[in-house]
Amino acid sequence: MGRSSKDKRDIYYRLAKEEGWRARSAFKLLQLDEEFKLFKGVRRAVDLCAAPGSWSQVLSRKLRVKESSEEVKIVAVDLQAMAPLPGVTQIQGDITKISTAQEIIRHFEGQAADLVVCDGAPDVTGLHDVDEYIQAQLLLAALNITSHVLKPGGNFVAKIFRGKDVTLLYSQLKIFFSTVTCAKPRSSRNSSIEAFVVCQNYSPPEGYVPNMSNPLLDHSYDVDFNQLEGPNRVIVPFLACGDLSAFDSDRTYPLQLDSEKEYEYLPPTQPPIRPPYQQACHLRKNNLLAKEDSPSAVLDGALSTMNLGSEQETDPSTP
């Protein structure tokens, strides 16, 4: 399989490289904004779990287009390093620490954010119950720090896995936001349980004091919670963003979409800063990987043959 294999398999991956986005996930935030007008009037925005930075890219391009771009402040937070972006302040920190929330407010000169977004997700294991639980905890951690930095009336957008216990998360979000919607952008694969909660009009309970020490979802779980009906059950609207004119993320498209324009491979806009396979790339680039026809491989093969022969001679069971 050549370099074009992934381009042919994923149309949004290809479009991201053509338009200069760091990842295909940029289209998810763009399509959410088209539906909910998330960027209207936003001057201070926070991107949690930002690496590699595609959502920060979207915020930078969309919020800094006017003459008053100096007034726009964008803060990106992640444990991993991230390549610089124009107009984006980066914090390499933990979203579960109060010091991270304080640093965000410091960059905003004491003011609260208008918008907080989070596209963070765990490294999936394939065990769906485990993945859904970890994602739920990550969302709650993002909500917790959001309660420290978001202004009343602000908006919050985060990734969610729509599992069997998702109603618990909806009930938690409804405590802090007057409007909660579950949205599925067109660029998000239909085969994935991934969706995004769009929480509008931040209005915490009267007297609520944000606290990093206590988990938000601290009430006991009732196995019959999801079977409740009527006003006792929390159900949020589900909205599919985008119409049929957009590309289908689950469909395979030919490389040459335009008959008048020949396909050309483009490298990724921004490779990872410190990928786990960095050492392997270094060895391959410097031709340090062992090969079958290399002298060292031939020598190793000869030695193994010699050892095998000596073992056969000393083994009394050998005929």
PDB file of C-alpha atoms in Angstrom:
ATOM      1  CA  MET A   1       0.000   0.000   0.000  1.00  0.00           C
ATOM      2  CA  GLY A   2       1.420   3.349  -1.009  1.00  0.00           C
ATOM      3  CA  ARG A   3       1.082   6.832   0.371  1.00  0.00           C
ATOM      4  CA  SER A   4      -2.184   7.386  -1.468  1.00  0.00           C
ATOM      5  CA  SER A   5      -3.988   4.568   0.364  1.00  0.00           C
ATOM      6  CA  LYS A   6      -5.190   6.704   3.259  1.00  0.00           C
ATOM      7  CA  ASP A   7      -6.102   9.563   0.908  1.00  0.00           C
ATOM      8  CA  LYS A   8      -8.331   7.209  -1.034  1.00  0.00           C
ATOM      9  CA  ARG A   9      -9.882   5.756   2.089  1.00  0.00           C
ATOM     10  CA  ASP A  10     -10.715   9.014   3.893  1.00  0.00           C
ATOM     11  CA  ILE A  11     -11.955  12.046   1.982  1.00  0.00           C
ATOM     12  CA  TYR A  12     -11.784  14.394   4.981  1.00  0.00           C
ATOM     13  CA  TYR A  13      -8.190  13.368   5.688  1.00  0.00           C
ATOM     14  CA  ARG A  14      -7.352  14.384   2.119  1.00  0.00           C
ATOM     15  CA  LEU A  15      -9.284  17.646   2.326  1.00  0.00           C
ATOM     16  CA  ALA A  16      -7.546  18.529   5.598  1.00  0.00           C
ATOM     17  CA  LYS A  17      -4.154  18.341   3.890  1.00  0.00           C
ATOM     18  CA  GLU A  18      -5.377  20.321   0.895  1.00  0.00           C
ATOM     19  CA  GLU A  19      -6.737  23.123   3.085  1.00  0.00           C
ATOM     20  CA  GLY A  20      -3.828  23.113   5.528  1.00  0.00           C
ATOM     21  CA  TRP A  21      -5.519  21.658   8.600  1.00  0.00           C
ATOM     22  CA  ARG A  22      -3.457  19.600  11.003  1.00  0.00           C
ATOM     23  CA  ALA A  23      -6.115  16.892  11.326  1.00  0.00           C
ATOM     24  CA  ARG A  24      -9.445  15.926   9.772  1.00  0.00           C
ATOM     25  CA  SER A  25     -11.158  16.751  13.079  1.00  0.00           C
ATOM     26  CA  ALA A  26     -11.051  20.434  12.083  1.00  0.00           C
ATOM     27  CA  PHE A  27     -14.120  19.848   9.893  1.00  0.00           C
ATOM     28  CA  LYS A  28     -16.087  18.616  12.908  1.00  0.00           C
ATOM     29  CA  LEU A  29     -15.744  21.957  14.695  1.00  0.00           C
ATOM     30  CA  LEU A  30     -16.402  23.877  11.473  1.00  0.00           C
ATOM     31  CA  GLN A  31     -19.639  21.963  10.885  1.00  0.00           C
ATOM     32  CA  LEU A  32     -20.710  22.419  14.503  1.00  0.00           C
ATOM     33  CA  ASP A  33     -20.161  26.168  14.134  1.00  0.00           C
ATOM     34  CA  GLU A  34     -22.252  26.242  10.959  1.00  0.00           C
ATOM     35  CA  GLU A  35     -25.149  24.736  12.873  1.00  0.00           C
ATOM     36  CA  PHE A  36     -24.866  26.497  16.252  1.00  0.00           C
ATOM     37  CA  LYS A  37     -22.966  29.748  15.462  1.00  0.00           C
ATOM     38  CA  LEU A  38     -20.495  28.991  18.226  1.00  0.00           C
ATOM     39  CA  PHE A  39     -17.975  31.682  17.263  1.00  0.00           C
ATOM     40  CA  LYS A  40     -20.375  34.616  17.250  1.00  0.00           C
ATOM     41  CA  GLY A  41     -19.128  37.325  19.615  1.00  0.00           C
ATOM     42  CA  VAL A  42     -16.307  35.170  21.010  1.00  0.00           C
ATOM     43  CA  ARG A  43     -13.200  37.054  22.157  1.00  0.00           C
ATOM     44  CA  ARG A  44     -11.688  34.562  24.597  1.00  0.00           C
ATOM     45  CA  ALA A  45     -11.624  30.842  23.776  1.00  0.00           C
ATOM     46  CA  VAL A  46     -10.048  27.779  25.371  1.00  0.00           C
ATOM     47  CA  ASP A  47      -9.146  24.540  23.582  1.00  0.00           C
ATOM     48  CA  LEU A  48      -8.708  21.657  26.029  1.00  0.00           C
ATOM     49  CA  CYS A  49      -6.763  18.521  25.034  1.00  0.00           C
ATOM     50  CA  ALA A  50      -5.663  20.540  22.028  1.00  0.00           C
ATOM     51  CA  ALA A  51      -2.829  18.518  20.437  1.00  0.00           C
ATOM     52  CA  PRO A  52      -2.117  18.274  17.539  1.00  0.00           C
ATOM     53  CA  GLY A  53      -3.984  21.584  17.252  1.00  0.00           C
ATOM     54  CA  SER A  54      -6.622  21.321  14.525  1.00  0.00           C
ATOM     55  CA  TRP A  55      -9.361  22.855  16.698  1.00  0.00           C
ATOM     56  CA  SER A  56      -6.985  25.610  17.809  1.00  0.00           C
ATOM     57  CA  GLN A  57      -6.325  26.210  14.113  1.00  0.00           C
ATOM     58  CA  VAL A  58     -10.044  26.635  13.495  1.00  0.00           C
ATOM     59  CA  LEU A  59     -10.358  29.061  16.412  1.00  0.00           C
ATOM     60  CA  SER A  60      -7.356  31.054  15.189  1.00  0.00           C
ATOM     61  CA  ARG A  61      -8.604  31.331  11.607  1.00  0.00           C
ATOM     62  CA  LYS A  62     -12.226  32.080  12.457  1.00  0.00           C
ATOM     63  CA  LEU A  63     -11.812  34.432  15.405  1.00  0.00           C
ATOM     64  CA  ARG A  64      -8.809  36.448  14.171  1.00  0.00           C
ATOM     65  CA  VAL A  65     -10.169  37.453  10.753  1.00  0.00           C
ATOM     66  CA  LYS A  66     -11.360  40.907  11.749  1.00  0.00           C
ATOM     67  CA  GLU A  67      -9.361  44.081  12.324  1.00  0.00           C
ATOM     68  CA  SER A  68      -9.733  43.726  16.091  1.00  0.00           C
ATOM     69  CA  SER A  69      -7.831  40.438  16.135  1.00  0.00           C
ATOM     70  CA  GLU A  70      -5.585  41.818  18.890  1.00  0.00           C
ATOM     71  CA  GLU A  71      -8.537  41.589  21.259  1.00  0.00           C
ATOM     72  CA  VAL A  72      -8.987  37.869  20.557  1.00  0.00           C
ATOM     73  CA  LYS A  73      -7.205  35.573  22.991  1.00  0.00           C
ATOM     74  CA  ILE A  74      -6.996  31.801  22.455  1.00  0.00           C
ATOM     75  CA  VAL A  75      -5.474  29.373  24.955  1.00  0.00           C
ATOM     76  CA  ALA A  76      -4.666  25.760  24.067  1.00  0.00           C
ATOM     77  CA  VAL A  77      -4.062  23.234  26.856  1.00  0.00           C
ATOM     78  CA  ASP A  78      -2.564  19.767  26.540  1.00  0.00           C
ATOM     79  CA  LEU A  79      -0.118  17.478  28.304  1.00  0.00           C
ATOM     80  CA  GLN A  80       1.727  16.972  25.005  1.00  0.00           C
ATOM     81  CA  ALA A  81       3.827  19.504  23.163  1.00  0.00           C
ATOM     82  CA  MET A  82       2.227  21.177  20.169  1.00  0.00           C
ATOM     83  CA  ALA A  83       3.682  23.104  17.244  1.00  0.00           C
ATOM     84  CA  PRO A  84       3.072  26.884  17.506  1.00  0.00           C
ATOM     85  CA  LEU A  85       0.018  28.517  15.965  1.00  0.00           C
ATOM     86  CA  PRO A  86      -0.505  32.228  15.245  1.00  0.00           C
ATOM     87  CA  GLY A  87      -2.481  33.965  17.968  1.00  0.00           C
ATOM     88  CA  VAL A  88      -2.661  30.861  20.192  1.00  0.00           C
ATOM     89  CA  THR A  89      -1.089  30.708  23.648  1.00  0.00           C
ATOM     90  CA  GLN A  90      -0.107  27.183  24.642  1.00  0.00           C
ATOM     91  CA  ILE A  91      -0.142  25.728  28.137  1.00  0.00           C
ATOM     92  CA  GLN A  92       1.446  22.318  28.606  1.00  0.00           C
ATOM     93  CA  GLY A  93      -0.504  21.289  31.668  1.00  0.00           C
ATOM     94  CA  ASP A  94      -3.054  19.006  33.312  1.00  0.00           C
ATOM     95  CA  ILE A  95      -6.734  19.971  33.034  1.00  0.00           C
ATOM     96  CA  THR A  96      -7.420  18.369  36.434  1.00  0.00           C
ATOM     97  CA  LYS A  97      -5.138  20.850  38.232  1.00  0.00           C
ATOM     98  CA  ILE A  98      -6.363  24.151  39.668  1.00  0.00           C
ATOM     99  CA  SER A  99      -3.055  25.732  38.635  1.00  0.00           C
ATOM    100  CA  THR A 100      -3.971  25.157  34.984  1.00  0.00           C
ATOM    101  CA  ALA A 101      -7.287  26.974  35.417  1.00  0.00           C
ATOM    102  CA  GLN A 102      -5.518  29.844  37.160  1.00  0.00           C
ATOM    103  CA  GLU A 103      -2.988  30.133  34.321  1.00  0.00           C
ATOM    104  CA  ILE A 104      -5.794  30.274  31.754  1.00  0.00           C
ATOM    105  CA  ILE A 105      -7.459  33.140  33.641  1.00  0.00           C
ATOM    106  CA  ARG A 106      -4.080  34.868  33.923  1.00  0.00           C
ATOM    107  CA  HIS A 107      -3.683  34.815  30.127  1.00  0.00           C
ATOM    108  CA  PHE A 108      -7.158  36.324  29.864  1.00  0.00           C
ATOM    109  CA  GLU A 109      -6.085  39.086  32.265  1.00  0.00           C
ATOM    110  CA  GLY A 110      -8.544  38.019  34.931  1.00  0.00           C
ATOM    111  CA  GLN A 111     -11.547  37.643  32.635  1.00  0.00           C
ATOM    112  CA  ALA A 112     -13.516  34.471  31.942  1.00  0.00           C
ATOM    113  CA  ALA A 113     -13.729  32.656  28.609  1.00  0.00           C
ATOM    114  CA  ASP A 114     -16.597  32.987  26.141  1.00  0.00           C
ATOM    115  CA  LEU A 115     -16.128  29.501  24.679  1.00  0.00           C
ATOM    116  CA  VAL A 116     -14.484  26.263  25.805  1.00  0.00           C
ATOM    117  CA  VAL A 117     -14.010  23.351  23.403  1.00  0.00           C
ATOM    118  CA  CYS A 118     -12.585  19.884  24.003  1.00  0.00           C
ATOM    119  CA  ASP A 119     -11.902  17.220  21.382  1.00  0.00           C
ATOM    120  CA  GLY A 120      -9.971  14.997  23.788  1.00  0.00           C
ATOM    121  CA  ALA A 121     -10.368  11.229  23.690  1.00  0.00           C
ATOM    122  CA  PRO A 122      -8.528   8.303  25.285  1.00  0.00           C
ATOM    123  CA  ASP A 123      -6.436   5.797  23.380  1.00  0.00           C
ATOM    124  CA  VAL A 124      -9.219   3.347  22.678  1.00  0.00           C
ATOM    125  CA  THR A 125      -8.697  -0.235  23.809  1.00  0.00           C
ATOM    126  CA  GLY A 126     -11.485  -1.880  21.836  1.00  0.00           C
ATOM    127  CA  LEU A 127     -13.266  -2.739  25.080  1.00  0.00           C
ATOM    128  CA  HIS A 128     -16.277  -0.504  24.570  1.00  0.00           C
ATOM    129  CA  ASP A 129     -17.396  -0.322  28.196  1.00  0.00           C
ATOM    130  CA  VAL A 130     -13.900   0.699  29.299  1.00  0.00           C
ATOM    131  CA  ASP A 131     -13.521   3.253  26.498  1.00  0.00           C
ATOM    132  CA  GLU A 132     -16.916   4.813  27.262  1.00  0.00           C
ATOM    133  CA  TYR A 133     -16.104   5.074  30.966  1.00  0.00           C
ATOM    134  CA  ILE A 134     -12.700   6.705  30.377  1.00  0.00           C
ATOM    135  CA  GLN A 135     -14.194   9.131  27.860  1.00  0.00           C
ATOM    136  CA  ALA A 136     -16.928  10.032  30.356  1.00  0.00           C
ATOM    137  CA  GLN A 137     -14.320  10.786  33.017  1.00  0.00           C
ATOM    138  CA  LEU A 138     -12.361  12.917  30.556  1.00  0.00           C
ATOM    139  CA  LEU A 139     -15.494  14.872  29.679  1.00  0.00           C
ATOM    140  CA  LEU A 140     -16.241  15.446  33.365  1.00  0.00           C
ATOM    141  CA  ALA A 141     -12.677  16.650  33.920  1.00  0.00           C
ATOM    142  CA  ALA A 142     -13.141  19.099  31.042  1.00  0.00           C
ATOM    143  CA  LEU A 143     -16.462  20.224  32.505  1.00  0.00           C
ATOM    144  CA  ASN A 144     -14.849  20.693  35.898  1.00  0.00           C
ATOM    145  CA  ILE A 145     -12.130  23.032  34.654  1.00  0.00           C
ATOM    146  CA  THR A 146     -14.705  24.745  32.425  1.00  0.00           C
ATOM    147  CA  SER A 147     -16.687  25.684  35.544  1.00  0.00           C
ATOM    148  CA  HIS A 148     -13.568  27.581  36.678  1.00  0.00           C
ATOM    149  CA  VAL A 149     -12.899  29.517  33.473  1.00  0.00           C
ATOM    150  CA  LEU A 150     -16.210  29.951  31.587  1.00  0.00           C
ATOM    151  CA  LYS A 151     -18.306  33.054  32.004  1.00  0.00           C
ATOM    152  CA  PRO A 152     -22.076  32.877  32.661  1.00  0.00           C
ATOM    153  CA  GLY A 153     -23.834  32.601  29.323  1.00  0.00           C
ATOM    154  CA  GLY A 154     -20.806  30.998  27.668  1.00  0.00           C
ATOM    155  CA  ASN A 155     -20.760  27.821  25.585  1.00  0.00           C
ATOM    156  CA  PHE A 156     -19.024  24.477  25.994  1.00  0.00           C
ATOM    157  CA  VAL A 157     -18.423  21.830  23.307  1.00  0.00           C
ATOM    158  CA  ALA A 158     -16.916  18.406  24.010  1.00  0.00           C
ATOM    159  CA  LYS A 159     -16.620  14.956  22.518  1.00  0.00           C
ATOM    160  CA  ILE A 160     -18.834  12.240  23.963  1.00  0.00           C
ATOM    161  CA  PHE A 161     -19.241   8.519  23.360  1.00  0.00           C
ATOM    162  CA  ARG A 162     -22.928   7.649  23.127  1.00  0.00           C
ATOM    163  CA  GLY A 163     -22.953   4.508  25.246  1.00  0.00           C
ATOM    164  CA  LYS A 164     -25.689   2.942  27.314  1.00  0.00           C
ATOM    165  CA  ASP A 165     -24.949   5.157  30.330  1.00  0.00           C
ATOM    166  CA  VAL A 166     -24.784   8.462  28.449  1.00  0.00           C
ATOM    167  CA  THR A 167     -27.912   9.683  30.236  1.00  0.00           C
ATOM    168  CA  LEU A 168     -25.823  10.195  33.375  1.00  0.00           C
ATOM    169  CA  LEU A 169     -23.598  12.646  31.538  1.00  0.00           C
ATOM    170  CA  TYR A 170     -26.575  14.483  30.084  1.00  0.00           C
ATOM    171  CA  SER A 171     -28.049  14.908  33.570  1.00  0.00           C
ATOM    172  CA  GLN A 172     -24.750  16.362  34.817  1.00  0.00           C
ATOM    173  CA  LEU A 173     -24.476  18.801  31.922  1.00  0.00           C
ATOM    174  CA  LYS A 174     -28.082  19.946  32.343  1.00  0.00           C
ATOM    175  CA  ILE A 175     -27.204  21.129  35.838  1.00  0.00           C
ATOM    176  CA  PHE A 176     -24.778  23.714  34.440  1.00  0.00           C
ATOM    177  CA  PHE A 177     -26.257  24.636  31.039  1.00  0.00           C
ATOM    178  CA  SER A 178     -29.774  25.616  30.096  1.00  0.00           C
ATOM    179  CA  THR A 179     -29.494  24.024  26.642  1.00  0.00           C
ATOM    180  CA  VAL A 180     -27.702  20.754  25.883  1.00  0.00           C
ATOM    181  CA  THR A 181     -27.705  19.175  22.417  1.00  0.00           C
ATOM    182  CA  CYS A 182     -26.020  16.029  21.159  1.00  0.00           C
ATOM    183  CA  ALA A 183     -24.696  16.698  17.646  1.00  0.00           C
ATOM    184  CA  LYS A 184     -23.158  14.427  15.017  1.00  0.00           C
ATOM    185  CA  PRO A 185     -21.148  16.318  12.347  1.00  0.00           C
ATOM    186  CA  ARG A 186     -21.116  14.978   8.811  1.00  0.00           C
ATOM    187  CA  SER A 187     -17.344  14.436   9.030  1.00  0.00           C
ATOM    188  CA  SER A 188     -17.787  12.094  12.002  1.00  0.00           C
ATOM    189  CA  ARG A 189     -18.105   8.514  10.824  1.00  0.00           C
ATOM    190  CA  ASN A 190     -21.547   6.959  11.181  1.00  0.00           C
ATOM    191  CA  SER A 191     -19.909   3.724  12.266  1.00  0.00           C
ATOM    192  CA  SER A 192     -18.443   5.492  15.321  1.00  0.00           C
ATOM    193  CA  ILE A 193     -20.264   6.126  18.610  1.00  0.00           C
ATOM    194  CA  GLU A 194     -18.525   9.493  18.722  1.00  0.00           C
ATOM    195  CA  ALA A 195     -20.703  12.594  18.982  1.00  0.00           C
ATOM    196  CA  PHE A 196     -20.396  16.071  20.495  1.00  0.00           C
ATOM    197  CA  VAL A 197     -22.341  17.738  23.260  1.00  0.00           C
ATOM    198  CA  VAL A 198     -23.040  21.395  22.518  1.00  0.00           C
ATOM    199  CA  CYS A 199     -23.825  23.074  25.843  1.00  0.00           C
ATOM    200  CA  GLN A 200     -25.122  26.631  25.606  1.00  0.00           C
ATOM    201  CA  ASN A 201     -25.778  29.355  28.172  1.00  0.00           C
ATOM    202  CA  TYR A 202     -23.625  28.424  31.138  1.00  0.00           C
ATOM    203  CA  SER A 203     -25.719  28.981  34.259  1.00  0.00           C
ATOM    204  CA  PRO A 204     -24.406  27.064  37.300  1.00  0.00           C
ATOM    205  CA  PRO A 205     -26.643  26.477  40.333  1.00  0.00           C
ATOM    206  CA  GLU A 206     -26.931  29.386  42.719  1.00  0.00           C
ATOM    207  CA  GLY A 207     -24.145  29.296  45.260  1.00  0.00           C
ATOM    208  CA  TYR A 208     -22.080  26.732  43.322  1.00  0.00           C
ATOM    209  CA  VAL A 209     -18.341  27.048  44.006  1.00  0.00           C
ATOM    210  CA  PRO A 210     -16.051  25.249  41.520  1.00  0.00           C
ATOM    211  CA  ASN A 211     -13.825  22.717  43.237  1.00  0.00           C
ATOM    212  CA  MET A 212     -11.198  20.484  41.641  1.00  0.00           C
ATOM    213  CA  SER A 213     -11.054  18.197  44.665  1.00  0.00           C
ATOM    214  CA  ASN A 214     -14.515  16.659  44.263  1.00  0.00           C
ATOM    215  CA  PRO A 215     -15.751  14.760  41.215  1.00  0.00           C
ATOM    216  CA  LEU A 216     -18.824  16.173  39.532  1.00  0.00           C
ATOM    217  CA  LEU A 217     -20.512  12.842  38.989  1.00  0.00           C
ATOM    218  CA  ASP A 218     -20.552  11.774  42.637  1.00  0.00           C
ATOM    219  CA  HIS A 219     -24.096  10.460  43.010  1.00  0.00           C
ATOM    220  CA  SER A 220     -24.669   6.709  43.171  1.00  0.00           C
ATOM    221  CA  TYR A 221     -25.579   4.909  39.978  1.00  0.00           C
ATOM    222  CA  ASP A 222     -29.023   3.354  39.754  1.00  0.00           C
ATOM    223  CA  VAL A 223     -29.249   0.456  37.310  1.00  0.00           C
ATOM    224  CA  ASP A 224     -32.833   1.487  36.499  1.00  0.00           C
ATOM    225  CA  PHE A 225     -31.865   5.090  35.745  1.00  0.00           C
ATOM    226  CA  ASN A 226     -31.996   4.617  31.979  1.00  0.00           C
ATOM    227  CA  GLN A 227     -35.407   2.936  32.212  1.00  0.00           C
ATOM    228  CA  LEU A 228     -37.104   5.974  33.730  1.00  0.00           C
ATOM    229  CA  GLU A 229     -39.778   7.653  31.636  1.00  0.00           C
ATOM    230  CA  GLY A 230     -41.378  11.044  31.354  1.00  0.00           C
ATOM    231  CA  PRO A 231     -39.889  14.036  33.199  1.00  0.00           C
ATOM    232  CA  ASN A 232     -37.771  11.754  35.380  1.00  0.00           C
ATOM    233  CA  ARG A 233     -35.500  10.853  32.487  1.00  0.00           C
ATOM    234  CA  VAL A 234     -33.068  13.332  30.908  1.00  0.00           C
ATOM    235  CA  ILE A 235     -33.226  13.257  27.118  1.00  0.00           C
ATOM    236  CA  VAL A 236     -31.329  15.802  25.053  1.00  0.00           C
ATOM    237  CA  PRO A 237     -32.018  16.615  21.394  1.00  0.00           C
ATOM    238  CA  PHE A 238     -29.904  14.807  18.790  1.00  0.00           C
ATOM    239  CA  LEU A 239     -28.923  16.768  15.709  1.00  0.00           C
ATOM    240  CA  ALA A 240     -27.066  15.643  12.590  1.00  0.00           C
ATOM    241  CA  CYS A 241     -24.953  18.553  11.324  1.00  0.00           C
ATOM    242  CA  GLY A 242     -24.605  19.009   7.593  1.00  0.00           C
ATOM    243  CA  ASP A 243     -26.777  18.000   4.657  1.00  0.00           C
ATOM    244  CA  LEU A 244     -26.480  15.351   1.963  1.00  0.00           C
ATOM    245  CA  SER A 245     -24.413  17.670  -0.242  1.00  0.00           C
ATOM    246  CA  ALA A 246     -21.401  17.191   2.060  1.00  0.00           C
ATOM    247  CA  PHE A 247     -18.969  14.316   1.732  1.00  0.00           C
ATOM    248  CA  ASP A 248     -19.858  11.063   3.462  1.00  0.00           C
ATOM    249  CA  SER A 249     -17.106  10.140   5.940  1.00  0.00           C
ATOM    250  CA  ASP A 250     -17.889   6.402   5.620  1.00  0.00           C
ATOM    251  CA  ARG A 251     -17.701   6.302   1.831  1.00  0.00           C
ATOM    252  CA  THR A 252     -14.614   5.633  -0.285  1.00  0.00           C
ATOM    253  CA  TYR A 253     -13.998   8.293  -2.943  1.00  0.00           C
ATOM    254  CA  PRO A 254     -11.677   8.073  -5.974  1.00  0.00           C
ATOM    255  CA  LEU A 255      -8.429   9.981  -5.740  1.00  0.00           C
ATOM    256  CA  GLN A 256      -9.243  12.106  -8.783  1.00  0.00           C
ATOM    257  CA  LEU A 257     -12.461  13.891  -7.831  1.00  0.00           C
ATOM    258  CA  ASP A 258     -12.091  16.520 -10.556  1.00  0.00           C
ATOM    259  CA  SER A 259     -11.543  15.152 -14.049  1.00  0.00           C
ATOM    260  CA  GLU A 260      -9.635  18.311 -15.002  1.00  0.00           C
ATOM    261  CA  LYS A 261      -7.279  18.193 -12.033  1.00  0.00           C
ATOM    262  CA  GLU A 262      -4.793  15.380 -11.557  1.00  0.00           C
ATOM    263  CA  TYR A 263      -4.386  13.851  -8.103  1.00  0.00           C
ATOM    264  CA  GLU A 264      -1.291  14.979  -6.208  1.00  0.00           C
ATOM    265  CA  TYR A 265      -0.139  13.545  -2.897  1.00  0.00           C
ATOM    266  CA  LEU A 266       0.373  16.104  -0.124  1.00  0.00           C
ATOM    267  CA  PRO A 267       2.269  15.425   3.110  1.00  0.00           C
ATOM    268  CA  PRO A 268       0.504  16.063   6.440  1.00  0.00           C
ATOM    269  CA  THR A 269       0.416  19.732   7.420  1.00  0.00           C
ATOM    270  CA  GLN A 270       2.051  19.204  10.800  1.00  0.00           C
ATOM    271  CA  PRO A 271       3.650  15.862  11.778  1.00  0.00           C
ATOM    272  CA  PRO A 272       3.497  14.888  15.472  1.00  0.00           C
ATOM    273  CA  ILE A 273       6.054  16.604  17.731  1.00  0.00           C
ATOM    274  CA  ARG A 274       7.115  13.555  19.744  1.00  0.00           C
ATOM    275  CA  PRO A 275       5.428  10.452  18.311  1.00  0.00           C
ATOM    276  CA  PRO A 276       5.884   7.094  20.062  1.00  0.00           C
ATOM    277  CA  TYR A 277       7.482   5.781  16.870  1.00  0.00           C
ATOM    278  CA  GLN A 278      10.116   8.549  16.786  1.00  0.00           C
ATOM    279  CA  GLN A 279      13.053   6.191  17.424  1.00  0.00           C
ATOM    280  CA  ALA A 280      11.956   3.821  14.669  1.00  0.00           C
ATOM    281  CA  CYS A 281      11.756   6.738  12.209  1.00  0.00           C
ATOM    282  CA  HIS A 282      15.270   7.833  13.190  1.00  0.00           C
ATOM    283  CA  LEU A 283      16.685   4.338  12.634  1.00  0.00           C
ATOM    284  CA  ARG A 284      14.990   4.029   9.267  1.00  0.00           C
ATOM    285  CA  LYS A 285      16.066   7.499   8.108  1.00  0.00           C
ATOM    286  CA  ASN A 286      19.695   6.750   8.942  1.00  0.00           C
ATOM    287  CA  ASN A 287      19.578   3.226   7.467  1.00  0.00           C
ATOM    288  CA  LEU A 288      20.227   1.650  10.856  1.00  0.00           C
ATOM    289  CA  LEU A 289      17.508  -0.960  10.721  1.00  0.00           C
ATOM    290  CA  ALA A 290      18.648  -4.573  10.324  1.00  0.00           C
ATOM    291  CA  LYS A 291      18.030  -6.027   6.865  1.00  0.00           C
ATOM    292  CA  GLU A 292      17.975  -9.596   5.650  1.00  0.00           C
ATOM    293  CA  ASP A 293      20.841  -9.043   3.194  1.00  0.00           C
ATOM    294  CA  SER A 294      22.980  -6.880   5.475  1.00  0.00           C
ATOM    295  CA  PRO A 295      26.417  -8.177   6.630  1.00  0.00           C
ATOM    296  CA  SER A 296      25.282  -8.292  10.237  1.00  0.00           C
ATOM    297  CA  ALA A 297      22.233 -10.341   9.323  1.00  0.00           C
ATOM    298  CA  VAL A 298      24.383 -12.777   7.297  1.00  0.00           C
ATOM    299  CA  LEU A 299      26.821 -13.094  10.190  1.00  0.00           C
ATOM    300  CA  ASP A 300      24.005 -13.711  12.668  1.00  0.00           C
ATOM    301  CA  GLY A 301      22.596 -16.386  10.394  1.00  0.00           C
ATOM    302  CA  ALA A 302      25.979 -18.108  10.083  1.00  0.00           C
ATOM    303  CA  LEU A 303      26.496 -18.093  13.846  1.00  0.00           C
ATOM    304  CA  SER A 304      23.055 -19.542  14.466  1.00  0.00           C
ATOM    305  CA  THR A 305      23.796 -22.327  11.976  1.00  0.00           C
ATOM    306  CA  MET A 306      27.097 -23.087  13.690  1.00  0.00           C
ATOM    307  CA  ASN A 307      25.439 -23.218  17.077  1.00  0.00           C
ATOM    308  CA  LEU A 308      22.758 -25.518  15.729  1.00  0.00           C
ATOM    309  CA  GLY A 309      25.399 -27.876  14.309  1.00  0.00           C
ATOM    310  CA  SER A 310      27.350 -28.035  17.552  1.00  0.00           C
ATOM    311  CA  GLU A 311      24.200 -28.818  19.505  1.00  0.00           C
ATOM    312  CA  GLN A 312      23.433 -31.730  17.221  1.00  0.00           C
ATOM    313  CA  GLU A 313      26.951 -33.186  17.652  1.00  0.00           C
ATOM    314  CA  THR A 314      26.859 -33.069  21.461  1.00  0.00           C
ATOM    315  CA  ASP A 315      23.312 -34.315  21.802  1.00  0.00           C
ATOM    316  CA  PRO A 316      23.436 -38.044  22.612  1.00  0.00           C
ATOM    317  CA  SER A 317      19.910 -38.547  21.312  1.00  0.00           C
ATOM    318  CA  THR A 318      20.955 -37.480  17.822  1.00  0.00           C
ATOM    319  CA  PRO A 319      21.360 -40.529  15.503  1.00  0.00           C
TER     320      PRO A 319
END
